[in-house]
Structure formats: structure tokens, C-alpha cells
Short mmCIF file of C-alpha atoms and ligand atoms in Angstrom, two decimals:
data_model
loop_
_atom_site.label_atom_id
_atom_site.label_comp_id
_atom_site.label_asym_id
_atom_site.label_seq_id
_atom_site.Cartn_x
_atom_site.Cartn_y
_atom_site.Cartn_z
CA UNK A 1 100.76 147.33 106.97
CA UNK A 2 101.54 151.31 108.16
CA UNK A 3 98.16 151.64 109.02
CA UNK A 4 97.96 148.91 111.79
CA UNK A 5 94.28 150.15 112.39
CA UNK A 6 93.08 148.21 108.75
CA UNK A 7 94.85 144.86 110.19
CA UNK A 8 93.34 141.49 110.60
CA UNK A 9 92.40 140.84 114.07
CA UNK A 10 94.09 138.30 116.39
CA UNK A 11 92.90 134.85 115.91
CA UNK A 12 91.44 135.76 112.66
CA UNK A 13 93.31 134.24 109.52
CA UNK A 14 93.60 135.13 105.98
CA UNK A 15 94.38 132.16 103.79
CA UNK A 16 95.70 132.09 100.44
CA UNK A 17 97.85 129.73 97.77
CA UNK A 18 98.77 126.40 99.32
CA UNK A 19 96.81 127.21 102.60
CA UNK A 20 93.62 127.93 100.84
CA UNK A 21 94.21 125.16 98.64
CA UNK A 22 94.48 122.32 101.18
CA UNK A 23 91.21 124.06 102.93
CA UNK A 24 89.35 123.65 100.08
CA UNK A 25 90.71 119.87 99.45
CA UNK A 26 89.39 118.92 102.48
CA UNK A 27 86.02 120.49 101.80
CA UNK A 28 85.62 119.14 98.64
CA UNK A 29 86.32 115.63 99.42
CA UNK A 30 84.52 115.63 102.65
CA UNK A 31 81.37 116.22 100.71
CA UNK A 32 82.28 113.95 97.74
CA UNK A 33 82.33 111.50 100.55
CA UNK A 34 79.29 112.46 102.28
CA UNK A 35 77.08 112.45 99.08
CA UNK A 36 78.33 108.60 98.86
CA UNK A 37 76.67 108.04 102.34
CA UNK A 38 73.48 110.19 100.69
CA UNK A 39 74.14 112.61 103.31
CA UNK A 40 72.61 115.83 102.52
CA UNK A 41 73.60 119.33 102.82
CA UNK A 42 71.88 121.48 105.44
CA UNK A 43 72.66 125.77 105.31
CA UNK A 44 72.19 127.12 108.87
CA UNK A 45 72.48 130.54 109.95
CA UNK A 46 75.82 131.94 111.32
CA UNK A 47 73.96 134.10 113.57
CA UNK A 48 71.70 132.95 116.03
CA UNK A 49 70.19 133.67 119.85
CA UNK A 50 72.90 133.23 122.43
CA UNK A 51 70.36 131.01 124.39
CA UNK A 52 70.37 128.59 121.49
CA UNK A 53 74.40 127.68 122.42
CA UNK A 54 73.78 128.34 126.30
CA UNK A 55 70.78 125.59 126.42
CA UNK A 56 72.46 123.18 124.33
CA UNK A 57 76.46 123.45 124.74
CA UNK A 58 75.33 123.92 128.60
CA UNK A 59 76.45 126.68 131.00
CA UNK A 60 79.63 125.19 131.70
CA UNK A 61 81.20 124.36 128.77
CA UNK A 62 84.50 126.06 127.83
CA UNK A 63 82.15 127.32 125.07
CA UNK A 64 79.41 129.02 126.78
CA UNK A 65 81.76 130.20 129.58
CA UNK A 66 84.61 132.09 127.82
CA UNK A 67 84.82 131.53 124.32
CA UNK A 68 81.20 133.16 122.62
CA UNK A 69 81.05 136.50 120.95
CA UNK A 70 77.88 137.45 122.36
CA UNK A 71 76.38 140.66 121.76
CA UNK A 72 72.81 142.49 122.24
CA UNK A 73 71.23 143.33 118.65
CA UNK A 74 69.60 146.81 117.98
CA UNK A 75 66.27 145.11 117.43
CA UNK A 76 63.32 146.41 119.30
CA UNK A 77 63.51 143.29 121.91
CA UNK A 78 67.35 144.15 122.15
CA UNK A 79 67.63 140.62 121.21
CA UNK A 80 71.01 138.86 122.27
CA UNK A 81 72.40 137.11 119.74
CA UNK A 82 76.14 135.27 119.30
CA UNK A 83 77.76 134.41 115.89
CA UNK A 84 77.85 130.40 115.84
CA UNK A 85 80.39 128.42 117.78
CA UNK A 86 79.64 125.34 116.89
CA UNK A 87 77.16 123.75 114.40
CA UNK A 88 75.08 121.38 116.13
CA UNK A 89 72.86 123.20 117.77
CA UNK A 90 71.89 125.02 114.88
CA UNK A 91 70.81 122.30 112.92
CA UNK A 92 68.84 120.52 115.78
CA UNK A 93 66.96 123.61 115.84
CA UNK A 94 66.26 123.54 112.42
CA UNK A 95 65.26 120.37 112.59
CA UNK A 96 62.80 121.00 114.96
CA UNK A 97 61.60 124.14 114.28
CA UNK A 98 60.87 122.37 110.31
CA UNK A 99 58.96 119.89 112.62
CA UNK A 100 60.71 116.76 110.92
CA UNK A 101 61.61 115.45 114.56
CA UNK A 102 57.73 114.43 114.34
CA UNK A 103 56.80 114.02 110.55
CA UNK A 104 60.31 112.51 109.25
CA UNK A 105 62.62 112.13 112.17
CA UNK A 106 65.39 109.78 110.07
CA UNK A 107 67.54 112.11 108.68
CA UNK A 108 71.10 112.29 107.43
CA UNK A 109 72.60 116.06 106.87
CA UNK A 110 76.10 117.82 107.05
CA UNK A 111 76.98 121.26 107.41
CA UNK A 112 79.99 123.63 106.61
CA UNK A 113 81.45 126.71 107.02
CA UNK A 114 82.97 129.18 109.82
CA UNK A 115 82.87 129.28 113.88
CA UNK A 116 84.08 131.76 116.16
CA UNK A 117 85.40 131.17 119.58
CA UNK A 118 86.97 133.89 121.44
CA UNK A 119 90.01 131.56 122.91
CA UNK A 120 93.40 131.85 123.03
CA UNK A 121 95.28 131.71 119.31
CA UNK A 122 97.78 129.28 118.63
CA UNK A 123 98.39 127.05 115.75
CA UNK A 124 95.56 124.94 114.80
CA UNK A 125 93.54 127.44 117.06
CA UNK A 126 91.57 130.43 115.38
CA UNK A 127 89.11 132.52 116.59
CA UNK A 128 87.42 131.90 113.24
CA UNK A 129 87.30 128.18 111.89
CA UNK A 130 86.05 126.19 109.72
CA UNK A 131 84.13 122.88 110.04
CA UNK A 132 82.40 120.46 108.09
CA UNK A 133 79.81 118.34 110.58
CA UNK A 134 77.17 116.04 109.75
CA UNK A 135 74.44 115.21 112.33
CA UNK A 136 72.08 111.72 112.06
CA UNK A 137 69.04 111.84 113.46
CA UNK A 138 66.67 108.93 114.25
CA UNK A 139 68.65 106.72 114.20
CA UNK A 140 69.73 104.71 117.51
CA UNK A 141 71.56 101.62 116.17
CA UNK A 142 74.90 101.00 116.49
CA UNK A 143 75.53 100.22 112.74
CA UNK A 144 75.23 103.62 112.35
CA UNK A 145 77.69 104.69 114.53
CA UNK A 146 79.58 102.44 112.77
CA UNK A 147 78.77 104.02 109.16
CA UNK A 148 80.13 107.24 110.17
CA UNK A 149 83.35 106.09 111.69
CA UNK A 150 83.48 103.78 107.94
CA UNK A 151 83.02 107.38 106.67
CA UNK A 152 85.09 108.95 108.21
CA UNK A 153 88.26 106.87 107.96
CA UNK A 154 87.59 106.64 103.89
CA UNK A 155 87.65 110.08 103.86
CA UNK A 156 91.20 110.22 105.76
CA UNK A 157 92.27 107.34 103.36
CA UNK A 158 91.26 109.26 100.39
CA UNK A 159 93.27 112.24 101.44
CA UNK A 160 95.68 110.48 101.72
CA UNK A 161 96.01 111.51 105.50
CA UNK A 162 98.41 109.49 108.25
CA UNK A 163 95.64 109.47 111.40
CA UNK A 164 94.47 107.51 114.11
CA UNK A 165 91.06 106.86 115.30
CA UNK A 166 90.04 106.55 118.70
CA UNK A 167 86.81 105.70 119.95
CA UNK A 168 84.75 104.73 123.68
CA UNK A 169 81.83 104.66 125.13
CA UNK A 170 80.83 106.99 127.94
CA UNK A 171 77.20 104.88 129.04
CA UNK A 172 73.64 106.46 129.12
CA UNK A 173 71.27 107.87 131.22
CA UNK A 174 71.07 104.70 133.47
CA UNK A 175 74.81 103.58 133.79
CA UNK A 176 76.43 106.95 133.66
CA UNK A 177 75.62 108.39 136.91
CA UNK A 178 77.06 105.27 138.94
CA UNK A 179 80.75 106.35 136.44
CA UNK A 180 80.37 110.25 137.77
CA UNK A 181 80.05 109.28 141.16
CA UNK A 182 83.00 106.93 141.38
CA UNK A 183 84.67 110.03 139.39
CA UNK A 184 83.79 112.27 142.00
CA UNK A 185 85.09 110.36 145.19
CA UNK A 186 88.65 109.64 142.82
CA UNK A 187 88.90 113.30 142.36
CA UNK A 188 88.44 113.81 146.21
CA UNK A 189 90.98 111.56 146.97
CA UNK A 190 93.18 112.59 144.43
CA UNK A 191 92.41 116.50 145.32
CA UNK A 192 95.88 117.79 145.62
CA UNK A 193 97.48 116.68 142.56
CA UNK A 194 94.41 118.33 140.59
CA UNK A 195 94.99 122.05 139.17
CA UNK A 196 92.17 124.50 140.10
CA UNK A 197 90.82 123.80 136.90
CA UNK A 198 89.92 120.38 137.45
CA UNK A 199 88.87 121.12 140.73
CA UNK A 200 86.23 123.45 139.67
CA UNK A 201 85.16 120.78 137.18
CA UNK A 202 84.77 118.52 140.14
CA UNK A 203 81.89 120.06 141.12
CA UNK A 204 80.61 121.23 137.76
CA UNK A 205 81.02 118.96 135.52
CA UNK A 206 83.29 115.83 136.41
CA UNK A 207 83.37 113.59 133.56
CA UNK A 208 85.58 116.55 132.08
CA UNK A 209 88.03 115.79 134.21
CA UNK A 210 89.46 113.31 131.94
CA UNK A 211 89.62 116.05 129.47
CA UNK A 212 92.18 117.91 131.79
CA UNK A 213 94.56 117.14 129.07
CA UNK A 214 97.97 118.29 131.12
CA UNK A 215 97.20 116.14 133.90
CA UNK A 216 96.99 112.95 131.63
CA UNK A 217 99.67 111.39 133.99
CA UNK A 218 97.50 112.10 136.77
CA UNK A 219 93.80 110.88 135.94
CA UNK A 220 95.55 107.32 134.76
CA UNK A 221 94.29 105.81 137.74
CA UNK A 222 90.80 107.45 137.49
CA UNK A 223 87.94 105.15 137.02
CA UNK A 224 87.39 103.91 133.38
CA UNK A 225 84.16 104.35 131.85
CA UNK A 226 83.87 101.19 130.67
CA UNK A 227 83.66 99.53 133.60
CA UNK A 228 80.49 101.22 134.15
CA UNK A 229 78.24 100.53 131.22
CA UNK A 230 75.00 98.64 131.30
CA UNK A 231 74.37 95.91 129.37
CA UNK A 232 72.72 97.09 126.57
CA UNK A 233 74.96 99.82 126.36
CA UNK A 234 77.78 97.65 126.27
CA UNK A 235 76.68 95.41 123.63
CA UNK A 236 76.52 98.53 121.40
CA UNK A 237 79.95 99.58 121.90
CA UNK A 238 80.82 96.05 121.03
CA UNK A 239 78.60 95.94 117.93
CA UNK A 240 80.31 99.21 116.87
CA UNK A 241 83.81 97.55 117.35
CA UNK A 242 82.97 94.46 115.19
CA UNK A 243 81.37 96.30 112.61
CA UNK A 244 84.65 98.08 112.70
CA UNK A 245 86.69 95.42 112.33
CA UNK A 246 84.45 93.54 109.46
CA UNK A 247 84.95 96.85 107.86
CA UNK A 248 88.83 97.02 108.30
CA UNK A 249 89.04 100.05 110.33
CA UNK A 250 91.70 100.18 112.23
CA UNK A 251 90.76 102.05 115.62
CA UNK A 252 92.44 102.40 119.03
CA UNK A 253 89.86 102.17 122.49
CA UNK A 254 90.71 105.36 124.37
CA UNK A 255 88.62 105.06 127.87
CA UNK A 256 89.78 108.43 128.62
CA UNK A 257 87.94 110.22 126.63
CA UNK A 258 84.76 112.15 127.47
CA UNK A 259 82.18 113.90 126.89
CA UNK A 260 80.79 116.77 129.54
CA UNK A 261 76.92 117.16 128.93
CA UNK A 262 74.78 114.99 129.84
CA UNK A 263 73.19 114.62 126.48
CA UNK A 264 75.81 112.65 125.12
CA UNK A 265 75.66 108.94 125.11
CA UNK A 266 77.47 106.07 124.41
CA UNK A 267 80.11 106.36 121.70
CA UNK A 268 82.31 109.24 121.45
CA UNK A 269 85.24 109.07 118.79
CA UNK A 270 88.10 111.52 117.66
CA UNK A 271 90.14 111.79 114.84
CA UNK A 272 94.07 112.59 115.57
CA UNK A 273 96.69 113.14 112.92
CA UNK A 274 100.52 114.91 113.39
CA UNK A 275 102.27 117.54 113.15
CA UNK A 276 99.67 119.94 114.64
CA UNK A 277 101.47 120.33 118.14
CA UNK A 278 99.36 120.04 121.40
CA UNK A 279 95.87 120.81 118.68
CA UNK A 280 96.12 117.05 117.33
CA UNK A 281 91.80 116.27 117.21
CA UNK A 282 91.17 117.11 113.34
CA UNK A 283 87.76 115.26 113.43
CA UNK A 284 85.72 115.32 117.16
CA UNK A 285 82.19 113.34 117.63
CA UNK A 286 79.79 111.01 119.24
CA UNK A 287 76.25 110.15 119.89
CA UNK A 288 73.56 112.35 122.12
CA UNK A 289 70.53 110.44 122.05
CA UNK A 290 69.31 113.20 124.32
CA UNK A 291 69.69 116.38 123.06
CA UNK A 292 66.79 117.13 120.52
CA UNK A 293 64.61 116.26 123.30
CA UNK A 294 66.38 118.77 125.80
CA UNK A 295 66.03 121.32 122.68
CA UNK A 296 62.23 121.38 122.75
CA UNK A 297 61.78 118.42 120.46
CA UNK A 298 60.81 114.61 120.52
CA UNK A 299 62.96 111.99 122.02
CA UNK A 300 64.69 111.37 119.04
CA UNK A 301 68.23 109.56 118.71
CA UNK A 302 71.17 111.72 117.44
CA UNK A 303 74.56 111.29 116.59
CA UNK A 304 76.84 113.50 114.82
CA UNK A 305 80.41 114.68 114.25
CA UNK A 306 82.44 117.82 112.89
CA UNK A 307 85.85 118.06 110.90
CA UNK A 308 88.07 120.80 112.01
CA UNK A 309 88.71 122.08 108.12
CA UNK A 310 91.89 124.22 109.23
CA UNK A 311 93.54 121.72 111.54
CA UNK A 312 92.96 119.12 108.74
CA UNK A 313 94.36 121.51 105.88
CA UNK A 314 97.59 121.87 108.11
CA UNK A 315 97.68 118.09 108.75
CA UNK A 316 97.69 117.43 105.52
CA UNK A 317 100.24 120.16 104.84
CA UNK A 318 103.07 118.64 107.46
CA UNK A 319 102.39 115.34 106.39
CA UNK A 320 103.61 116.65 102.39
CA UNK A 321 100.21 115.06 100.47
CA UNK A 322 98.65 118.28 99.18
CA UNK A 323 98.94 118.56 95.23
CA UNK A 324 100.65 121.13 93.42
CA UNK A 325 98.73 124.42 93.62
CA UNK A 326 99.80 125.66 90.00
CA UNK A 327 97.88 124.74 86.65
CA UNK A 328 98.26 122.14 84.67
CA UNK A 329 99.83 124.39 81.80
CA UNK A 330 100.68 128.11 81.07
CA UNK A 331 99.90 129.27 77.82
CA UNK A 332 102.85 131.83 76.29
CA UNK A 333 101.86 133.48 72.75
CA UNK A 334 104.35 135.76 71.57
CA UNK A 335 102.26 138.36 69.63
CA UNK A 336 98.52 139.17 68.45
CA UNK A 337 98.48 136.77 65.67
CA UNK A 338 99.85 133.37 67.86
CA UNK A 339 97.28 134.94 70.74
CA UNK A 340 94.48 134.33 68.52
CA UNK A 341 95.81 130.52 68.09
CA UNK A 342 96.34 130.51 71.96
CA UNK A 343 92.95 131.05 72.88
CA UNK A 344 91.47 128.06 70.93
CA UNK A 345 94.33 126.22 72.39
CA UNK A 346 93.65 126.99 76.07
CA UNK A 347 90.02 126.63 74.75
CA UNK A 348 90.64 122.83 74.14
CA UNK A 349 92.93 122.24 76.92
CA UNK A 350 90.17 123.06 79.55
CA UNK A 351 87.69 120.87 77.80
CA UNK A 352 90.01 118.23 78.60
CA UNK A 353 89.58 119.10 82.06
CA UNK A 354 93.35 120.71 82.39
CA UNK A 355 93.99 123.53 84.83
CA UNK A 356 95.38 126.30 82.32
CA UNK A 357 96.77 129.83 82.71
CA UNK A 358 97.13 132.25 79.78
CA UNK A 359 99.99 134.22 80.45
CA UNK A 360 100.17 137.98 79.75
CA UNK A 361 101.05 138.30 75.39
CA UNK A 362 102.56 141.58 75.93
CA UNK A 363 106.02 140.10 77.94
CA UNK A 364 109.05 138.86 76.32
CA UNK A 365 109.80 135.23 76.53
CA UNK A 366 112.53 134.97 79.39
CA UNK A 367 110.13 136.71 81.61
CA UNK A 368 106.96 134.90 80.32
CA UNK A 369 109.29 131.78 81.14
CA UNK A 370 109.98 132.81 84.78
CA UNK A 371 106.28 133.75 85.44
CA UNK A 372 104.79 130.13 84.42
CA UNK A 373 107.69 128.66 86.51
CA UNK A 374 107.16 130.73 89.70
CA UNK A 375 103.00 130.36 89.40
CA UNK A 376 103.88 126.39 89.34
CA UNK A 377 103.07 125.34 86.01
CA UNK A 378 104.31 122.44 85.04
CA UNK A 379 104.46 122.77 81.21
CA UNK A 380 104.82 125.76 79.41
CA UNK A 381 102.74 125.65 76.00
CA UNK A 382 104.26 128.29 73.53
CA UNK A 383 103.22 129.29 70.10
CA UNK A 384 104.94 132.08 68.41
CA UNK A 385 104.55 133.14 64.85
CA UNK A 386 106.52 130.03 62.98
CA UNK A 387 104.28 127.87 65.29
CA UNK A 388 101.54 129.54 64.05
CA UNK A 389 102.31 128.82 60.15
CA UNK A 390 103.19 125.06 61.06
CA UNK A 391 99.87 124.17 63.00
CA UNK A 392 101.87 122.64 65.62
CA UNK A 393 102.83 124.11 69.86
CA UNK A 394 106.38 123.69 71.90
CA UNK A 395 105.77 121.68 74.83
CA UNK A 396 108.35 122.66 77.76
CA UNK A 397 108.57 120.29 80.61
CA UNK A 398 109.03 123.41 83.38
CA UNK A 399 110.41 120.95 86.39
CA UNK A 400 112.86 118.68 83.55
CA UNK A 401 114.08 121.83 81.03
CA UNK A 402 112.76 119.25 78.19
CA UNK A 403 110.91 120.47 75.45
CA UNK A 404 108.80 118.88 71.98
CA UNK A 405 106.84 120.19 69.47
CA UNK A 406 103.19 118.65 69.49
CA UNK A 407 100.40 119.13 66.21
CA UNK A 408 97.71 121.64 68.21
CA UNK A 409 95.64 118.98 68.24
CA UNK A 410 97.57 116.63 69.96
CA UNK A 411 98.45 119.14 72.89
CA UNK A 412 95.95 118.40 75.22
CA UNK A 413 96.34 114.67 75.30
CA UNK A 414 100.13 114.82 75.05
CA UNK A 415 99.56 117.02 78.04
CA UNK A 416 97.31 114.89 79.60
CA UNK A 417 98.97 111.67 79.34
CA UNK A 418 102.12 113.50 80.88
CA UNK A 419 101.94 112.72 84.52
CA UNK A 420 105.72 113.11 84.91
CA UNK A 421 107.50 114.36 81.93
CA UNK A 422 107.44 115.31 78.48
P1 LIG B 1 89.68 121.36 121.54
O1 LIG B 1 89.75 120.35 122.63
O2 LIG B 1 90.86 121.30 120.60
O3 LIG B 1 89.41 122.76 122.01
P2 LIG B 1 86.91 121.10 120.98
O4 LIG B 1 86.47 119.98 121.84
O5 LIG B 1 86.64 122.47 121.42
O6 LIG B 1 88.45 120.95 120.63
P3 LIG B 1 84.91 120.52 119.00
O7 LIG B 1 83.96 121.52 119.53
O8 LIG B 1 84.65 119.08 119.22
O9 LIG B 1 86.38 120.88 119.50
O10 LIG B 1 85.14 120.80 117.43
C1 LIG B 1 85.49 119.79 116.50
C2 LIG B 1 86.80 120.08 115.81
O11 LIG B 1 86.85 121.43 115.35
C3 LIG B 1 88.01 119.98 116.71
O12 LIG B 1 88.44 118.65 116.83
C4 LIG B 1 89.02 120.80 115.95
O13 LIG B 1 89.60 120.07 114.88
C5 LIG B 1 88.18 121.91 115.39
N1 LIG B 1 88.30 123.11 116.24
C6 LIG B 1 87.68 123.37 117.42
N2 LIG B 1 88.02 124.58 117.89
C7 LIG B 1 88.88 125.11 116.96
C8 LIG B 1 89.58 126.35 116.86
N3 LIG B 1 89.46 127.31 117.76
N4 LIG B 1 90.38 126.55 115.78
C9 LIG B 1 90.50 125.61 114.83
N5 LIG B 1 89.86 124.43 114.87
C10 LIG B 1 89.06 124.17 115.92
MG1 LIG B 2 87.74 123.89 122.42
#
């Protein structure tokens, strides 16, 4: 563009054709799926008070720290306010604030649409994302922490996605403080072969230091959190697994993995798929039985995940199982009286539920020919006068050069039943 002041703005993506296409496949499948679990949909605001991320992502998450575009309003109280990072803590306050942690605290609701996070752009890392999160609330039994992660593989399986599913168990209030502290004196010991990074999350926050994912050599002999857990907290983590199993979900233990704040208990899963580089995690969750409480609400059991929509749209894209973007069928009428025929034509086709184009009447055929080819149609449908007087369409296979003639009423199911070729 000559005028480089109208760009886009780093980190900030515009997505069209296949790209937008595989988006939307995700989105629409991820709530096909989560209407099945009678999940329901939640709209949240994309603006909201900065405090509402600071109290609940906590001061010293990457979040909070370095990636929030933050700003002070023009509002009489020069409120501060910061468009949404993440969804969670927008929902908990809506959940609240509607006082249903009191009247109706068992309830099942997802979320979509776009984050920001001012961090470093890369691929399968925008400033502006998109995610699709549900949150449970009320609900502290491990069969539903097992429901989700039933969920969520279906939906991968239904999208036909290659992933793997890890999940663990980081302990509670009672056992997880006897896991930081053994955390803490490995780190010390293990001080020099920590980056300054980890050593600042040392102090701060030290389960994270698991998370220091380029020193994954390094933290393999840090303490496991599994070796920590309670009782009770352990036989949840084992109901989760068995449920699992009855299931068939097939899932991989990772005791690495972490959560930092302190609301988060017990099970923590991820979703990872290829050929998204070092930003594998398309799907990132767990359970924080603490955190409508530390929002100002009752002490009400939580547990929730979110699907990183562009990182799963790309996924999806390496691994070659997005459909064709182009319709079903282009419709090419050569003149004003076979255009009249063409409309009742396309008319019929899309009550069939066929994706049709009508092509432009006013081109000649060769270049009417090239356009339904290069918009990925895979049949051409084309009624000129003499098709007209004979009540009957030519059928061209775009992808095989074949062609028949079809009665107009037989052109949507001919079209229909040809999956492959004509
Ligand atoms: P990461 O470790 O990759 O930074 P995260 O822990 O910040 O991830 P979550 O806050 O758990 O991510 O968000 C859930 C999912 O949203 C991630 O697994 C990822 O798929 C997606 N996601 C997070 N940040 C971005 C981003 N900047 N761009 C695109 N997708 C993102
Ligand atoms: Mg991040």
C-alpha cells in the first residue's frame, strides 16, 4: 500500500479465503459441539476495567505485566480501562455481578470472539486473537473435568484434527504449598543454569518455572507435582483418568505443566497439534476452584478452558483437512433469456442446501469458464439459449473436463449425489 500510514498494524491480521474459512470451521463446530454438552452462549464485553484482568490474571502474569493495552478513558472518573485479554475474567464477573454465584451457581457457558495482547508477533501469535472458552461453574466433581476433556477431544475428532492431549494435576490449597516450596529450594540449587527469567519467577511466582519452556532440559529434574497431592486431590486426578479411559480418550500425563495463580487447582490440560512451530497449545485449560471467590463472589467451584481459534485454523490448515472454499456450483447463462432460467435454477439448487455462485451473464463463455474454475467451483452449470428450448442444463465436472446434460429438474440432485465426478 503507497500510503503506509492506512496499513494494518503489527500483530494485527486480516484474514480472508481459506484463512477465514478454516477460522470460521473451527467456530462453527466448536459451538455445534458445545450445544451437545447444553453449554450455553454467554456475550461479554470486549472492554472492561484494567483492575478486572490485574485482580484476576494476578500482577505477575505475562498478561498483566507486559502484554495489556491499557488506557485511561475520557470519562469523568478518568476511568482505566483495557480491551480484553483473556475471557475468563469477564464472565466470572458477569456471573457475579448477575448474582447467579448465590441464586443458581451450576452453570455451563462458552464465550467467543477477539483478545488483544501486546506481545511479540510470530506465527500463531497475534496481537489480536480469537478464542472460543467455556467456563463451568458449580461444579467440583471430577466427572466434569472429565466431560470437558470428552468434549474437547470430539471436537478435535470431528475436525478431523491430528492432536494430543495432555493433562496433570497441580494440588489445592492444602497440598500445593508443600510442591512450591520443594520448587523453590530446586531452583536455588539449580540457580545457575536458570535464565534471569526464571530467576525472577523464583521469587514471584515459582510454579511457572516449569513453564520456562527453553529450559525444558533443565527443570527435568525439578520436583513433580504429583508427588505432592493430597489424598483427595489425588483420587480426583485418578477419577478424571479413568473416566478418560472408559471414554476412549487417549491422553498423555504431562507433570510439567503448570499453572501460576494460586486460584487454579487440580487439573490443568492442553491441547497440542503440529505444524504451528514453537506456538503448538491450540486448546489451554484447567480447574480454579478459587477464583470466583477471590473475584468478590461465593466459594464456588470453577473450571474452564479456551480454544485458540487462529492457532487451530492454521493447524488444521498444515495438517491439509480444511474443505474446499469454493461453491458447490457456478451458474453460467449466456444471455437475458437463459438468465431468467438461471435464476430459478440457482433458486432450487440452494434449497437443496448447495453452495452456488451466479456468475456475471454479460462475459463470454471461455472467460465465464476460467472465473468458476479460479473461484473453486467444482461444476459449472450452463444454460444457453438451445438449453433453454430443451428444458434441460450442461453439467461440467470443473476438476475432470467431463460434462452431461441433466433435465433442470434433475440438476440439483445430480449435483448433489456427485461427491466426486460427474
Ligand atoms: P502461550 O503459552 O502460547 O503464550 P497462553 O498461556 O498465553 O499461551 P492462554 O491464555 O491459556 O494462552 O490462551 C489459550 C489459547 O489461546 C492458547 O493455547 C493459544 O492457542 C491461544 N492464544 C494465546 N495467546 C495467543 C496469541 N497471542 N495469538 C494467538 N493465539 C493465542
Ligand atoms: Mg501467552
Amino acid at each position: 500500500m503507497s500510503n503506509l500510514e492506512l496499513t494494518r498494524l503489527r500483530g494485527f491480521q486480516d484474514s480472508l479465503g481459506a484463512d477465514a474459512r478454516a477460522m470460521s470451521l473451527v467456530e462453527e463446530q466448536a459451538r455445534t459441539i458445545f450445544e451437545r454438552y447444553s453449554i450455553k452462549e454467554i456475550r461479554i464485553p470486549v472492554l472492561e476495567r484494567t483492575q478486572l484482568y490485574v485482580r484476576s490474571s494476578g500482577e505477575t502474569s505475562d498478561i498483566v505485566e507486559k502484554q495489556m493495552y491499557s488506557f485511561t478513558d475520557r470519562d469523568e472518573g478518568e476511568t482505566v480501562v483495557a480491551l480484553r485479554p483473556e475471557g475468563t475474567p469477564g464472565v466470572v464477573r458477569a456471573y457475579v455481578e448477575a448474582g447467579l454465584d448465590r441464586t443458581d451457581p451450576e452453570q455451563r457457558l462458552f464465550y467467543s470472539g477477539p483478545m488483544f495482547r501486546r506481545e511479540r508477533p510470530q506465527k500463531g501469535r497475534y496481537r489480536q486473537f480469537y478464542q472460543f472458552g467455556v467456563e463451568i461453574f458449580g461444579r467440583p466433581d471430577a466427572a466434569c473435568d472429565a466431560e470437558l476433556l470428552i468434549m474437547i477431544d470430539e471436537l478435535c475428532r470431528d475436525l478431523k484434527l491430528p492432536f494430543t492431549m495432555e493433562i496433570n494435576s497441580i494440588g489445592d490449597n492444602k497440598c500445593r504449598p508443600a510442591f512450591r516450596e520443594a520448587l523453590v529450594a530446586w531452583g536455588r540449587a539449580h540457580w545457575d543454569e536458570l535464565d534471569d527469567d526464571c530467576h525472577n519467577r523464583l521469587d514471584r511466582n515459582p510454579l511457572r518455572i516449569l513453564d520456562c519452556k527453553k529450559d525444558a532440559k533443565v527443570t527435568e529434574s525439578a520436583p513433580n507435582s504429583l508427588d505432592y497431592l493430597c489424598d483427595e486431590c489425588r483420587a480426583h486426578f485418578d477419577t478424571v483418568k479413568e473416566l478418560l479411559s472408559a471414554a476412549g480418550v487417549a491422553y498423555v500425563v504431562n507433570p510439567r505443566m503448570v499453572r501460576g495463580l494460586d486460584y487454579y487447582t487440580r487439573t490443568a490440560f492442553e491441547v497440542m497439534a503440529g505444524g504451528l512451530g514453537a506456538q503448538s497449545t491450540v486448546v489451554a485449560g484447567g480447574r480454579y476452584d478459587g477464583l470466583v471467590e477471590a473475584m468478590g463472589g461465593a466459594a464456588v467451584a470453577g473450571i474452564g478452558f479456551a480454544i485458540g481459534v487462529d492457532r487451530l485454523a492454521l493447524a488444521l490448515q498444515a495438517a491439509g483437512v480444511t474443505p474446499n472454499v469454493g461453491p458447490d456450483a457456478a451458474i453460467i447463462a449466456m444471455g437475458p433469456a437463459a438468465t431468467r432460467l438461471a435464476v430459478v435454477v440457482a433458486r432450487d439448487l440452494r434449497a437443496a442446501k448447495l453452495n452456488v455462485e451466479m456468475l456475471s451473464p454479460e462475459k463470454k463463455m471461455k472467460s465465464l469458464l476460467a472465473r468458476a474454475s479460479k473461484i473453486g467451483a467444482r461444476i459449472a452449470v450452463i444454460i444457453g439459449d438451445d438449453e433453454l428450448a430443451r428444458g434441460v442444463v450442461q453439467l461440467r465436472d470443473l476438476k475432470q473436463s467431463t460434462q452431461r446434460e441433466v433435465a433442470v429438474a434433475d440438476a440439483a440432485r445430480v449435483i448433489a449425489d456427485a461427491t466426486t465426478e460427474i
